[in-house]
Amino acid sequence: MPQTFVFSTYGARGDVFPYLAIARELQNRGHRALVATSESYRREIEKRGLEFRAIRPDAPSGDDAQKMMHPINGTEFLFRRLLLPALRDSIADLRAVAVGSDVLISHTTSLAGPIVAEMERNRGLKWASSAVSPLSLLQNDVALPALPRAVDFPILNRAVLELLRRQFGMHLKETQHIRAELGLSRGDNALWSDAHSPQLQLCLWDERFAPVSGMEARRAVGFCFLADETPLSPEIEDFLSEGEAPIAFVVASFSDEWHWQVESIAAAEMQGKRALFLGGAKFSRGESDLFAPFAPLAPILPRCAALVHQGGIGTLALGLRAGLPMLLCPHSHDQPDNARRAQKLGLARVLAPKNYRAANVAHEIGVLLRDEEITARLNQWRGLQNGSANAADELEQFAN
């Protein structure tokens, strides 16, 4: 029997696109799947034939976008300054979508998700929570953005985690007042216990990357990849076809993007390698490099020699699937934890942003390209199974 599934999320592409993959899988099985997120994703979602519903607030821009990526205060800014002030609007928007649906699946950033789930529970709405990266579970083995090295000292890391839980509990106390206004239970902590469903928690990564334990409701379904039929631009296709495999640099939210580009270009030249920079404002061609707007990575990465990026979970998963040596320069949010896990598994090397200098980058790339052990380990991840089918299986079973 066809069911209706609503996915509620907020954030970067890596926080949104895994849900598009699951939604498409459910749609292909005859179900109705709606993706409820920021207005700025409308075109990306609708052009793929998926149903979109706008949920306030929209994605930040300008100074707010930079503040959200601050290595220490970015997560606090996201929740306190962007999501919490718009929570009443988010609840109204999401409830309008969820009424009459069968299952609501919420991302950790969806503060409205658990609230709407409780509001509509008596009408038959089921709630599954989800996490796109291990940091969202805030288990004792996570590396926190502000103190990533504390994870090497378990007692210290547990103390920092407990302090963080209490701090965010205070910051997000307004959610308890809003819940009380709506006649709901006050809840405990909007970012921790309240954010995770006791019935089903989908962990959207390969269990080899981060084992899932501690709760029967948790399911590691695998990384979820969206098949993208968008053809590559002629500029990118020509660049990839006319010479040796380049180093791919994914331009993201670095605090000093100009510095990063200058150092990256110099590093590629030191290695005698061509370079493809993805995420720029426009196309710009040099003798041995190409700057291009962001493009689908799945068809590009298998044609590259190595990948340099911040360690966002979506790009990292695509790099693993392509079996590509990676240099990670983690900046904020889940990136330090993702980078630590990839490095610990022997799948990537890590360089701190403060050490991002051409000579250092060139050295790390050289090590990656010569390291046969990393290549052998990456071959075991090449062609990763798409976890979307597993996620859809879990949701179908949960709905019934």
mmCIF file of C-alpha atoms in Angstrom:
data_model
loop_
_atom_site.group_PDB
_atom_site.id
_atom_site.type_symbol
_atom_site.label_atom_id
_atom_site.label_comp_id
_atom_site.label_asym_id
_atom_site.label_seq_id
_atom_site.Cartn_x
_atom_site.Cartn_y
_atom_site.Cartn_z
ATOM 1 C CA MET A 1 0.000 0.000 0.000
ATOM 2 C CA PRO A 2 1.482 3.385 -0.987
ATOM 3 C CA GLN A 3 2.565 5.574 1.920
ATOM 4 C CA THR A 4 3.485 9.253 2.265
ATOM 5 C CA PHE A 5 6.930 10.108 3.660
ATOM 6 C CA VAL A 6 8.087 13.627 4.603
ATOM 7 C CA PHE A 7 11.806 14.438 4.949
ATOM 8 C CA SER A 8 12.630 17.510 7.048
ATOM 9 C CA THR A 9 16.186 18.855 6.886
ATOM 10 C CA TYR A 10 18.256 22.044 6.851
ATOM 11 C CA GLY A 11 21.856 22.772 5.939
ATOM 12 C CA ALA A 12 24.415 22.262 3.186
ATOM 13 C CA ARG A 13 24.100 19.943 0.211
ATOM 14 C CA GLY A 14 25.451 17.067 2.282
ATOM 15 C CA ASP A 15 22.544 17.595 4.697
ATOM 16 C CA VAL A 16 19.954 17.579 1.917
ATOM 17 C CA PHE A 17 20.999 15.335 -0.967
ATOM 18 C CA PRO A 18 21.018 12.018 0.947
ATOM 19 C CA TYR A 19 17.305 12.561 1.532
ATOM 20 C CA LEU A 20 16.734 13.192 -2.160
ATOM 21 C CA ALA A 21 18.288 9.793 -2.825
ATOM 22 C CA ILE A 22 15.991 8.065 -0.320
ATOM 23 C CA ALA A 23 12.962 10.014 -1.538
ATOM 24 C CA ARG A 24 13.636 8.941 -5.117
ATOM 25 C CA GLU A 25 13.979 5.302 -4.034
ATOM 26 C CA LEU A 26 10.640 5.472 -2.219
ATOM 27 C CA GLN A 27 9.061 7.234 -5.195
ATOM 28 C CA ASN A 28 10.308 4.471 -7.495
ATOM 29 C CA ARG A 29 8.567 1.976 -5.215
ATOM 30 C CA GLY A 30 5.236 3.711 -5.665
ATOM 31 C CA HIS A 31 5.211 5.842 -2.528
ATOM 32 C CA ARG A 32 4.844 9.594 -2.195
ATOM 33 C CA ALA A 33 7.923 11.362 -0.827
ATOM 34 C CA LEU A 34 8.187 15.066 -0.031
ATOM 35 C CA VAL A 35 11.373 16.946 0.841
ATOM 36 C CA ALA A 36 10.767 19.846 3.225
ATOM 37 C CA THR A 37 13.716 22.212 3.455
ATOM 38 C CA SER A 38 14.950 25.713 2.618
ATOM 39 C CA GLU A 39 13.446 27.573 -0.336
ATOM 40 C CA SER A 40 16.901 27.869 -1.909
ATOM 41 C CA TYR A 41 16.819 24.134 -2.726
ATOM 42 C CA ARG A 42 13.516 24.270 -4.622
ATOM 43 C CA ARG A 43 15.026 24.202 -8.116
ATOM 44 C CA GLU A 44 17.554 21.463 -7.263
ATOM 45 C CA ILE A 45 14.786 19.239 -5.916
ATOM 46 C CA GLU A 46 11.999 19.876 -8.393
ATOM 47 C CA LYS A 47 14.226 19.455 -11.462
ATOM 48 C CA ARG A 48 14.829 15.893 -10.261
ATOM 49 C CA GLY A 49 11.119 15.164 -10.293
ATOM 50 C CA LEU A 50 10.735 15.187 -6.509
ATOM 51 C CA GLU A 51 8.118 17.025 -4.458
ATOM 52 C CA PHE A 52 9.407 20.069 -2.585
ATOM 53 C CA ARG A 53 7.931 22.039 0.300
ATOM 54 C CA ALA A 54 9.552 25.210 1.638
ATOM 55 C CA ILE A 55 10.312 25.388 5.348
ATOM 56 C CA ARG A 56 11.529 28.567 7.015
ATOM 57 C CA PRO A 57 14.215 29.772 7.572
ATOM 58 C CA ASP A 58 15.937 29.933 4.208
ATOM 59 C CA ALA A 59 19.629 29.149 3.871
ATOM 60 C CA PRO A 60 21.891 31.965 5.136
ATOM 61 C CA SER A 61 23.914 34.212 2.864
ATOM 62 C CA GLY A 62 26.621 36.843 3.214
ATOM 63 C CA ASP A 63 27.930 37.405 6.733
ATOM 64 C CA ASP A 64 25.513 34.888 8.240
ATOM 65 C CA ALA A 65 26.847 32.148 5.974
ATOM 66 C CA GLN A 66 30.394 32.951 7.104
ATOM 67 C CA LYS A 67 29.380 33.019 10.769
ATOM 68 C CA MET A 68 27.684 29.643 10.409
ATOM 69 C CA MET A 69 30.993 28.140 9.246
ATOM 70 C CA HIS A 70 33.066 29.564 12.111
ATOM 71 C CA PRO A 71 35.255 26.713 13.414
ATOM 72 C CA ILE A 72 34.318 27.270 17.066
ATOM 73 C CA ASN A 73 31.055 29.219 17.167
ATOM 74 C CA GLY A 74 29.475 28.051 13.901
ATOM 75 C CA THR A 75 27.212 25.378 15.373
ATOM 76 C CA GLU A 76 26.019 27.692 18.142
ATOM 77 C CA PHE A 77 25.280 30.416 15.573
ATOM 78 C CA LEU A 78 23.341 27.943 13.417
ATOM 79 C CA PHE A 79 21.015 26.874 16.202
ATOM 80 C CA ARG A 80 20.736 30.058 18.300
ATOM 81 C CA ARG A 81 20.724 32.731 15.595
ATOM 82 C CA LEU A 82 19.243 31.001 12.552
ATOM 83 C CA LEU A 83 17.051 28.061 13.565
ATOM 84 C CA LEU A 84 15.693 28.992 17.000
ATOM 85 C CA PRO A 85 14.332 32.480 16.106
ATOM 86 C CA ALA A 86 12.416 30.920 13.189
ATOM 87 C CA LEU A 87 11.174 27.868 15.104
ATOM 88 C CA ARG A 88 7.519 28.905 15.301
ATOM 89 C CA ASP A 89 7.529 29.519 11.538
ATOM 90 C CA SER A 90 9.281 26.186 10.966
ATOM 91 C CA ILE A 91 6.655 24.366 13.028
ATOM 92 C CA ALA A 92 3.788 25.986 11.122
ATOM 93 C CA ASP A 93 5.358 25.202 7.742
ATOM 94 C CA LEU A 94 6.254 21.614 8.582
ATOM 95 C CA ARG A 95 2.935 20.818 10.228
ATOM 96 C CA ALA A 96 1.110 21.923 7.088
ATOM 97 C CA VAL A 97 3.180 19.393 5.140
ATOM 98 C CA ALA A 98 3.022 16.578 7.686
ATOM 99 C CA VAL A 99 -0.749 16.541 8.250
ATOM 100 C CA GLY A 100 -2.129 13.387 6.650
ATOM 101 C CA SER A 101 1.316 11.875 6.028
ATOM 102 C CA ASP A 102 2.410 8.490 7.329
ATOM 103 C CA VAL A 103 6.039 8.998 8.362
ATOM 104 C CA LEU A 104 8.074 12.101 9.196
ATOM 105 C CA ILE A 105 11.861 11.736 8.934
ATOM 106 C CA SER A 106 13.827 14.538 10.577
ATOM 107 C CA HIS A 107 17.454 15.636 10.392
ATOM 108 C CA THR A 108 19.154 16.802 13.607
ATOM 109 C CA THR A 109 18.902 20.414 12.415
ATOM 110 C CA SER A 110 15.122 20.120 12.108
ATOM 111 C CA LEU A 111 14.149 21.495 15.511
ATOM 112 C CA ALA A 112 10.543 21.490 14.324
ATOM 113 C CA GLY A 113 10.587 17.795 13.395
ATOM 114 C CA PRO A 114 10.212 16.210 16.852
ATOM 115 C CA ILE A 115 7.669 18.861 17.854
ATOM 116 C CA VAL A 116 5.456 18.328 14.806
ATOM 117 C CA ALA A 117 5.798 14.567 15.245
ATOM 118 C CA GLU A 118 4.392 14.840 18.767
ATOM 119 C CA MET A 119 1.633 17.215 17.641
ATOM 120 C CA GLU A 120 0.466 14.789 14.953
ATOM 121 C CA ARG A 121 1.164 11.511 16.748
ATOM 122 C CA ASN A 122 -2.457 10.977 17.776
ATOM 123 C CA ARG A 123 -3.447 11.305 14.120
ATOM 124 C CA GLY A 124 -1.221 8.397 13.174
ATOM 125 C CA LEU A 125 1.992 10.163 12.129
ATOM 126 C CA LYS A 126 5.083 8.071 12.833
ATOM 127 C CA TRP A 127 8.453 9.676 13.469
ATOM 128 C CA ALA A 128 11.898 8.468 12.434
ATOM 129 C CA SER A 129 14.965 10.570 13.124
ATOM 130 C CA SER A 130 18.144 10.490 11.079
ATOM 131 C CA ALA A 131 21.772 11.572 11.081
ATOM 132 C CA VAL A 132 23.964 12.154 8.029
ATOM 133 C CA SER A 133 27.239 12.024 9.984
ATOM 134 C CA PRO A 134 28.396 10.394 13.237
ATOM 135 C CA LEU A 135 28.868 13.722 15.032
ATOM 136 C CA SER A 136 25.082 14.142 15.193
ATOM 137 C CA LEU A 137 24.813 11.236 17.637
ATOM 138 C CA LEU A 138 27.315 12.919 19.982
ATOM 139 C CA GLN A 139 28.655 9.642 21.280
ATOM 140 C CA ASN A 140 31.761 9.643 23.435
ATOM 141 C CA ASP A 141 34.081 8.944 20.485
ATOM 142 C CA VAL A 142 33.283 12.070 18.443
ATOM 143 C CA ALA A 143 35.806 14.810 17.696
ATOM 144 C CA LEU A 144 34.288 18.196 18.473
ATOM 145 C CA PRO A 145 35.060 21.197 16.221
ATOM 146 C CA ALA A 146 36.393 23.371 19.048
ATOM 147 C CA LEU A 147 38.602 20.653 20.616
ATOM 148 C CA PRO A 148 39.124 17.919 18.008
ATOM 149 C CA ARG A 149 42.155 16.442 19.784
ATOM 150 C CA ALA A 150 40.240 15.903 23.034
ATOM 151 C CA VAL A 151 38.890 12.677 21.537
ATOM 152 C CA ASP A 152 42.328 11.136 22.133
ATOM 153 C CA PHE A 153 41.717 11.619 25.866
ATOM 154 C CA PRO A 154 38.419 9.815 26.594
ATOM 155 C CA ILE A 155 37.824 11.229 30.083
ATOM 156 C CA LEU A 156 38.432 14.780 28.871
ATOM 157 C CA ASN A 157 36.259 14.274 25.793
ATOM 158 C CA ARG A 158 33.359 12.934 27.870
ATOM 159 C CA ALA A 159 33.626 15.961 30.157
ATOM 160 C CA VAL A 160 33.643 18.357 27.194
ATOM 161 C CA LEU A 161 30.646 16.573 25.669
ATOM 162 C CA GLU A 162 28.692 16.827 28.905
ATOM 163 C CA LEU A 163 29.527 20.528 29.158
ATOM 164 C CA LEU A 164 28.419 21.015 25.568
ATOM 165 C CA ARG A 165 25.141 19.195 26.198
ATOM 166 C CA ARG A 166 24.387 21.453 29.145
ATOM 167 C CA GLN A 167 25.421 24.574 27.249
ATOM 168 C CA PHE A 168 23.172 23.823 24.289
ATOM 169 C CA GLY A 169 20.406 22.764 26.651
ATOM 170 C CA MET A 170 20.500 26.301 28.036
ATOM 171 C CA HIS A 171 20.840 27.927 24.604
ATOM 172 C CA LEU A 172 17.822 26.034 23.249
ATOM 173 C CA LYS A 173 15.641 26.286 26.353
ATOM 174 C CA GLU A 174 13.196 28.360 24.304
ATOM 175 C CA THR A 175 12.139 25.128 22.595
ATOM 176 C CA GLN A 176 10.741 23.946 25.929
ATOM 177 C CA HIS A 177 8.666 27.114 26.260
ATOM 178 C CA ILE A 178 7.333 26.665 22.729
ATOM 179 C CA ARG A 179 6.470 23.032 23.412
ATOM 180 C CA ALA A 180 4.592 24.085 26.555
ATOM 181 C CA GLU A 181 2.674 26.738 24.583
ATOM 182 C CA LEU A 182 1.553 23.989 22.210
ATOM 183 C CA GLY A 183 0.394 21.752 25.047
ATOM 184 C CA LEU A 184 3.215 19.258 24.569
ATOM 185 C CA SER A 185 5.681 17.738 26.991
ATOM 186 C CA ARG A 186 8.510 20.163 27.759
ATOM 187 C CA GLY A 187 11.151 17.797 26.449
ATOM 188 C CA ASP A 188 14.718 17.540 27.666
ATOM 189 C CA ASN A 189 17.374 18.743 25.213
ATOM 190 C CA ALA A 190 16.431 19.782 21.678
ATOM 191 C CA LEU A 191 19.807 18.867 20.206
ATOM 192 C CA TRP A 192 20.295 15.545 21.988
ATOM 193 C CA SER A 193 17.610 13.342 23.513
ATOM 194 C CA ASP A 194 14.671 15.196 21.930
ATOM 195 C CA ALA A 195 16.225 15.003 18.454
ATOM 196 C CA HIS A 196 16.341 11.201 18.243
ATOM 197 C CA SER A 197 13.307 8.979 17.772
ATOM 198 C CA PRO A 198 13.014 6.076 20.231
ATOM 199 C CA GLN A 199 11.478 3.958 17.443
ATOM 200 C CA LEU A 200 13.836 4.407 14.466
ATOM 201 C CA GLN A 201 17.087 6.291 13.965
ATOM 202 C CA LEU A 202 18.568 6.088 10.471
ATOM 203 C CA CYS A 203 22.346 6.529 10.376
ATOM 204 C CA LEU A 204 23.216 7.413 6.785
ATOM 205 C CA TRP A 205 26.750 6.036 6.631
ATOM 206 C CA ASP A 206 28.635 2.786 6.229
ATOM 207 C CA GLU A 207 29.074 1.057 9.595
ATOM 208 C CA ARG A 208 32.773 0.562 8.824
ATOM 209 C CA PHE A 209 33.113 4.334 8.923
ATOM 210 C CA ALA A 210 31.484 4.652 12.356
ATOM 211 C CA PRO A 211 30.019 1.650 14.193
ATOM 212 C CA VAL A 212 26.490 2.198 15.442
ATOM 213 C CA SER A 213 25.770 0.881 18.899
ATOM 214 C CA GLY A 214 24.026 1.700 22.128
ATOM 215 C CA MET A 215 20.421 1.762 20.949
ATOM 216 C CA GLU A 216 18.269 -0.892 19.346
ATOM 217 C CA ALA A 217 16.497 1.754 17.272
ATOM 218 C CA ARG A 218 19.669 2.741 15.376
ATOM 219 C CA ARG A 219 20.275 1.406 11.878
ATOM 220 C CA ALA A 220 23.401 2.087 9.810
ATOM 221 C CA VAL A 221 22.012 1.909 6.276
ATOM 222 C CA GLY A 222 25.056 3.118 4.338
ATOM 223 C CA PHE A 223 25.915 6.332 2.520
ATOM 224 C CA CYS A 224 23.028 7.450 0.324
ATOM 225 C CA PHE A 225 23.950 8.589 -3.188
ATOM 226 C CA LEU A 226 21.674 10.469 -5.557
ATOM 227 C CA ALA A 227 22.042 9.318 -9.145
ATOM 228 C CA ASP A 228 22.472 12.514 -11.134
ATOM 229 C CA GLU A 229 21.945 12.506 -14.884
ATOM 230 C CA THR A 230 23.037 16.137 -15.269
ATOM 231 C CA PRO A 231 25.657 16.187 -18.061
ATOM 232 C CA LEU A 232 29.014 17.753 -17.359
ATOM 233 C CA SER A 233 29.594 21.192 -18.818
ATOM 234 C CA PRO A 234 31.660 21.242 -22.034
ATOM 235 C CA GLU A 235 34.405 23.115 -20.175
ATOM 236 C CA ILE A 236 34.797 20.402 -17.525
ATOM 237 C CA GLU A 237 34.437 17.552 -20.014
ATOM 238 C CA ASP A 238 37.089 19.040 -22.306
ATOM 239 C CA PHE A 239 39.481 19.637 -19.403
ATOM 240 C CA LEU A 240 39.142 16.086 -18.099
ATOM 241 C CA SER A 241 39.530 14.564 -21.551
ATOM 242 C CA GLU A 242 42.562 16.424 -22.801
ATOM 243 C CA GLY A 243 45.236 15.458 -20.279
ATOM 244 C CA GLU A 244 46.245 13.388 -17.289
ATOM 245 C CA ALA A 245 43.900 12.996 -14.342
ATOM 246 C CA PRO A 246 43.916 16.237 -12.311
ATOM 247 C CA ILE A 247 43.851 16.902 -8.592
ATOM 248 C CA ALA A 248 40.301 17.940 -7.697
ATOM 249 C CA PHE A 249 39.935 20.780 -5.191
ATOM 250 C CA VAL A 250 36.420 21.398 -3.895
ATOM 251 C CA VAL A 251 36.079 25.076 -3.014
ATOM 252 C CA ALA A 252 33.866 25.412 0.035
ATOM 253 C CA SER A 253 33.386 27.715 2.994
ATOM 254 C CA PHE A 254 36.959 28.465 3.907
ATOM 255 C CA SER A 255 37.376 31.617 5.971
ATOM 256 C CA ASP A 256 39.948 32.931 3.475
ATOM 257 C CA GLU A 257 39.021 31.485 0.110
ATOM 258 C CA TRP A 258 41.502 33.613 -1.813
ATOM 259 C CA HIS A 259 44.414 32.339 0.317
ATOM 260 C CA TRP A 260 43.205 28.769 -0.158
ATOM 261 C CA GLN A 261 43.077 29.126 -3.943
ATOM 262 C CA VAL A 262 46.542 30.673 -4.191
ATOM 263 C CA GLU A 263 48.103 27.961 -2.029
ATOM 264 C CA SER A 264 46.235 25.204 -3.880
ATOM 265 C CA ILE A 265 47.348 26.391 -7.311
ATOM 266 C CA ALA A 266 50.956 26.572 -6.128
ATOM 267 C CA ALA A 267 50.724 23.100 -4.555
ATOM 268 C CA ALA A 268 49.471 21.547 -7.788
ATOM 269 C CA GLU A 269 52.281 23.238 -9.712
ATOM 270 C CA MET A 270 54.865 21.898 -7.232
ATOM 271 C CA GLN A 271 53.569 18.394 -7.887
ATOM 272 C CA GLY A 272 53.488 18.987 -11.641
ATOM 273 C CA LYS A 273 49.788 18.135 -11.664
ATOM 274 C CA ARG A 274 46.803 19.634 -13.376
ATOM 275 C CA ALA A 275 44.134 21.018 -11.031
ATOM 276 C CA LEU A 276 40.351 21.222 -11.223
ATOM 277 C CA PHE A 277 38.724 23.681 -8.805
ATOM 278 C CA LEU A 278 35.006 23.151 -8.257
ATOM 279 C CA GLY A 279 32.720 25.656 -6.562
ATOM 280 C CA GLY A 280 33.934 28.947 -7.993
ATOM 281 C CA ALA A 281 31.745 31.783 -9.215
ATOM 282 C CA LYS A 282 32.499 31.266 -12.918
ATOM 283 C CA PHE A 283 34.644 29.354 -15.397
ATOM 284 C CA SER A 284 38.275 30.427 -15.608
ATOM 285 C CA ARG A 285 40.887 28.465 -17.556
ATOM 286 C CA GLY A 286 44.629 28.496 -16.989
ATOM 287 C CA GLU A 287 47.378 26.544 -18.714
ATOM 288 C CA SER A 288 47.019 23.559 -16.383
ATOM 289 C CA ASP A 289 44.009 24.359 -14.231
ATOM 290 C CA LEU A 290 40.305 25.038 -14.515
ATOM 291 C CA PHE A 291 38.062 26.938 -12.122
ATOM 292 C CA ALA A 292 34.438 25.931 -12.511
ATOM 293 C CA PRO A 293 31.126 26.423 -10.715
ATOM 294 C CA PHE A 294 30.028 23.526 -8.566
ATOM 295 C CA ALA A 295 29.155 20.441 -10.611
ATOM 296 C CA PRO A 296 27.989 16.906 -9.770
ATOM 297 C CA LEU A 297 30.993 15.121 -8.281
ATOM 298 C CA ALA A 298 29.962 11.537 -8.997
ATOM 299 C CA PRO A 299 30.955 11.554 -12.706
ATOM 300 C CA ILE A 300 34.034 13.726 -12.085
ATOM 301 C CA LEU A 301 35.892 12.078 -9.202
ATOM 302 C CA PRO A 302 36.613 8.704 -10.882
ATOM 303 C CA ARG A 303 38.503 10.689 -13.534
ATOM 304 C CA CYS A 304 40.731 12.477 -10.994
ATOM 305 C CA ALA A 305 43.991 11.482 -9.310
ATOM 306 C CA ALA A 306 43.237 12.826 -5.829
ATOM 307 C CA LEU A 307 40.731 15.002 -3.992
ATOM 308 C CA VAL A 308 41.274 17.922 -1.608
ATOM 309 C CA HIS A 309 38.314 19.167 0.435
ATOM 310 C CA GLN A 310 37.094 20.116 3.912
ATOM 311 C CA GLY A 311 35.753 16.744 4.944
ATOM 312 C CA GLY A 312 32.036 17.345 4.549
ATOM 313 C CA ILE A 313 30.282 14.001 4.754
ATOM 314 C CA GLY A 314 28.754 14.125 1.260
ATOM 315 C CA THR A 315 32.014 14.866 -0.549
ATOM 316 C CA LEU A 316 33.870 12.384 1.638
ATOM 317 C CA ALA A 317 31.399 9.611 0.802
ATOM 318 C CA LEU A 318 31.707 10.306 -2.926
ATOM 319 C CA GLY A 319 35.497 10.266 -2.643
ATOM 320 C CA LEU A 320 35.377 6.882 -0.904
ATOM 321 C CA ARG A 321 33.014 5.522 -3.538
ATOM 322 C CA ALA A 322 35.442 6.632 -6.253
ATOM 323 C CA GLY A 323 38.368 5.053 -4.372
ATOM 324 C CA LEU A 324 40.136 8.408 -4.479
ATOM 325 C CA PRO A 325 43.083 9.430 -2.244
ATOM 326 C CA MET A 326 41.949 12.431 -0.201
ATOM 327 C CA LEU A 327 43.566 15.310 1.650
ATOM 328 C CA LEU A 328 41.131 16.737 4.188
ATOM 329 C CA CYS A 329 41.324 20.246 5.614
ATOM 330 C CA PRO A 330 38.506 20.226 8.212
ATOM 331 C CA HIS A 331 37.097 23.570 9.235
ATOM 332 C CA SER A 332 33.888 23.313 11.292
ATOM 333 C CA HIS A 333 30.770 21.342 12.273
ATOM 334 C CA ASP A 334 31.163 17.610 11.526
ATOM 335 C CA GLN A 335 34.266 18.027 9.351
ATOM 336 C CA PRO A 336 36.914 17.447 12.076
ATOM 337 C CA ASP A 337 35.165 14.262 13.215
ATOM 338 C CA ASN A 338 34.730 12.973 9.662
ATOM 339 C CA ALA A 339 38.380 13.726 8.895
ATOM 340 C CA ARG A 340 39.612 11.981 12.039
ATOM 341 C CA ARG A 341 37.624 8.847 11.222
ATOM 342 C CA ALA A 342 38.870 8.743 7.620
ATOM 343 C CA GLN A 343 42.459 9.223 8.774
ATOM 344 C CA LYS A 344 42.137 6.584 11.506
ATOM 345 C CA LEU A 345 40.877 4.101 8.911
ATOM 346 C CA GLY A 346 43.910 4.875 6.736
ATOM 347 C CA LEU A 347 41.769 6.301 3.933
ATOM 348 C CA ALA A 348 42.919 9.929 3.910
ATOM 349 C CA ARG A 349 45.433 12.407 5.270
ATOM 350 C CA VAL A 350 44.513 15.507 7.268
ATOM 351 C CA LEU A 351 45.953 19.014 7.257
ATOM 352 C CA ALA A 352 44.814 21.694 9.718
ATOM 353 C CA PRO A 353 43.576 24.933 8.080
ATOM 354 C CA LYS A 354 46.349 26.936 9.775
ATOM 355 C CA ASN A 355 48.896 24.692 8.021
ATOM 356 C CA TYR A 356 47.339 25.008 4.579
ATOM 357 C CA ARG A 357 50.431 26.209 2.734
ATOM 358 C CA ALA A 358 51.504 25.212 -0.762
ATOM 359 C CA ALA A 359 54.561 23.249 0.365
ATOM 360 C CA ASN A 360 52.547 21.322 2.967
ATOM 361 C CA VAL A 361 49.709 20.598 0.555
ATOM 362 C CA ALA A 362 52.119 19.466 -2.173
ATOM 363 C CA HIS A 363 53.897 17.173 0.289
ATOM 364 C CA GLU A 364 50.646 15.585 1.475
ATOM 365 C CA ILE A 365 49.397 15.066 -2.074
ATOM 366 C CA GLY A 366 52.705 13.458 -2.998
ATOM 367 C CA VAL A 367 52.453 11.045 -0.063
ATOM 368 C CA LEU A 368 48.885 10.152 -1.019
ATOM 369 C CA LEU A 369 49.773 9.442 -4.633
ATOM 370 C CA ARG A 370 52.708 7.220 -3.658
ATOM 371 C CA ASP A 371 51.139 5.346 -0.741
ATOM 372 C CA GLU A 372 50.208 1.889 -2.011
ATOM 373 C CA GLU A 373 48.648 0.911 1.324
ATOM 374 C CA ILE A 374 46.142 3.771 1.159
ATOM 375 C CA THR A 375 45.359 2.785 -2.422
ATOM 376 C CA ALA A 376 44.750 -0.822 -1.371
ATOM 377 C CA ARG A 377 42.458 0.216 1.474
ATOM 378 C CA LEU A 378 40.532 2.607 -0.769
ATOM 379 C CA ASN A 379 39.979 -0.187 -3.278
ATOM 380 C CA GLN A 380 37.888 -1.921 -0.609
ATOM 381 C CA TRP A 381 35.570 1.102 -0.554
ATOM 382 C CA ARG A 382 35.447 1.675 -4.303
ATOM 383 C CA GLY A 383 31.945 1.255 -5.711
ATOM 384 C CA LEU A 384 30.242 1.589 -2.311
ATOM 385 C CA GLN A 385 26.695 0.262 -2.267
ATOM 386 C CA ASN A 386 24.023 2.941 -2.296
ATOM 387 C CA GLY A 387 22.368 2.946 1.118
ATOM 388 C CA SER A 388 19.153 4.466 -0.226
ATOM 389 C CA ALA A 389 17.574 1.054 -0.782
ATOM 390 C CA ASN A 390 18.413 -0.011 2.774
ATOM 391 C CA ALA A 391 16.942 3.221 4.142
ATOM 392 C CA ALA A 392 13.783 2.738 2.086
ATOM 393 C CA ASP A 393 13.489 -0.843 3.355
ATOM 394 C CA GLU A 394 13.681 0.367 6.950
ATOM 395 C CA LEU A 395 11.122 3.112 6.361
ATOM 396 C CA GLU A 396 8.670 0.814 4.605
ATOM 397 C CA GLN A 397 8.877 -1.675 7.446
ATOM 398 C CA PHE A 398 8.495 1.145 9.984
ATOM 399 C CA ALA A 399 5.457 2.593 8.199
ATOM 400 C CA ASN A 400 3.692 -0.752 8.230
#
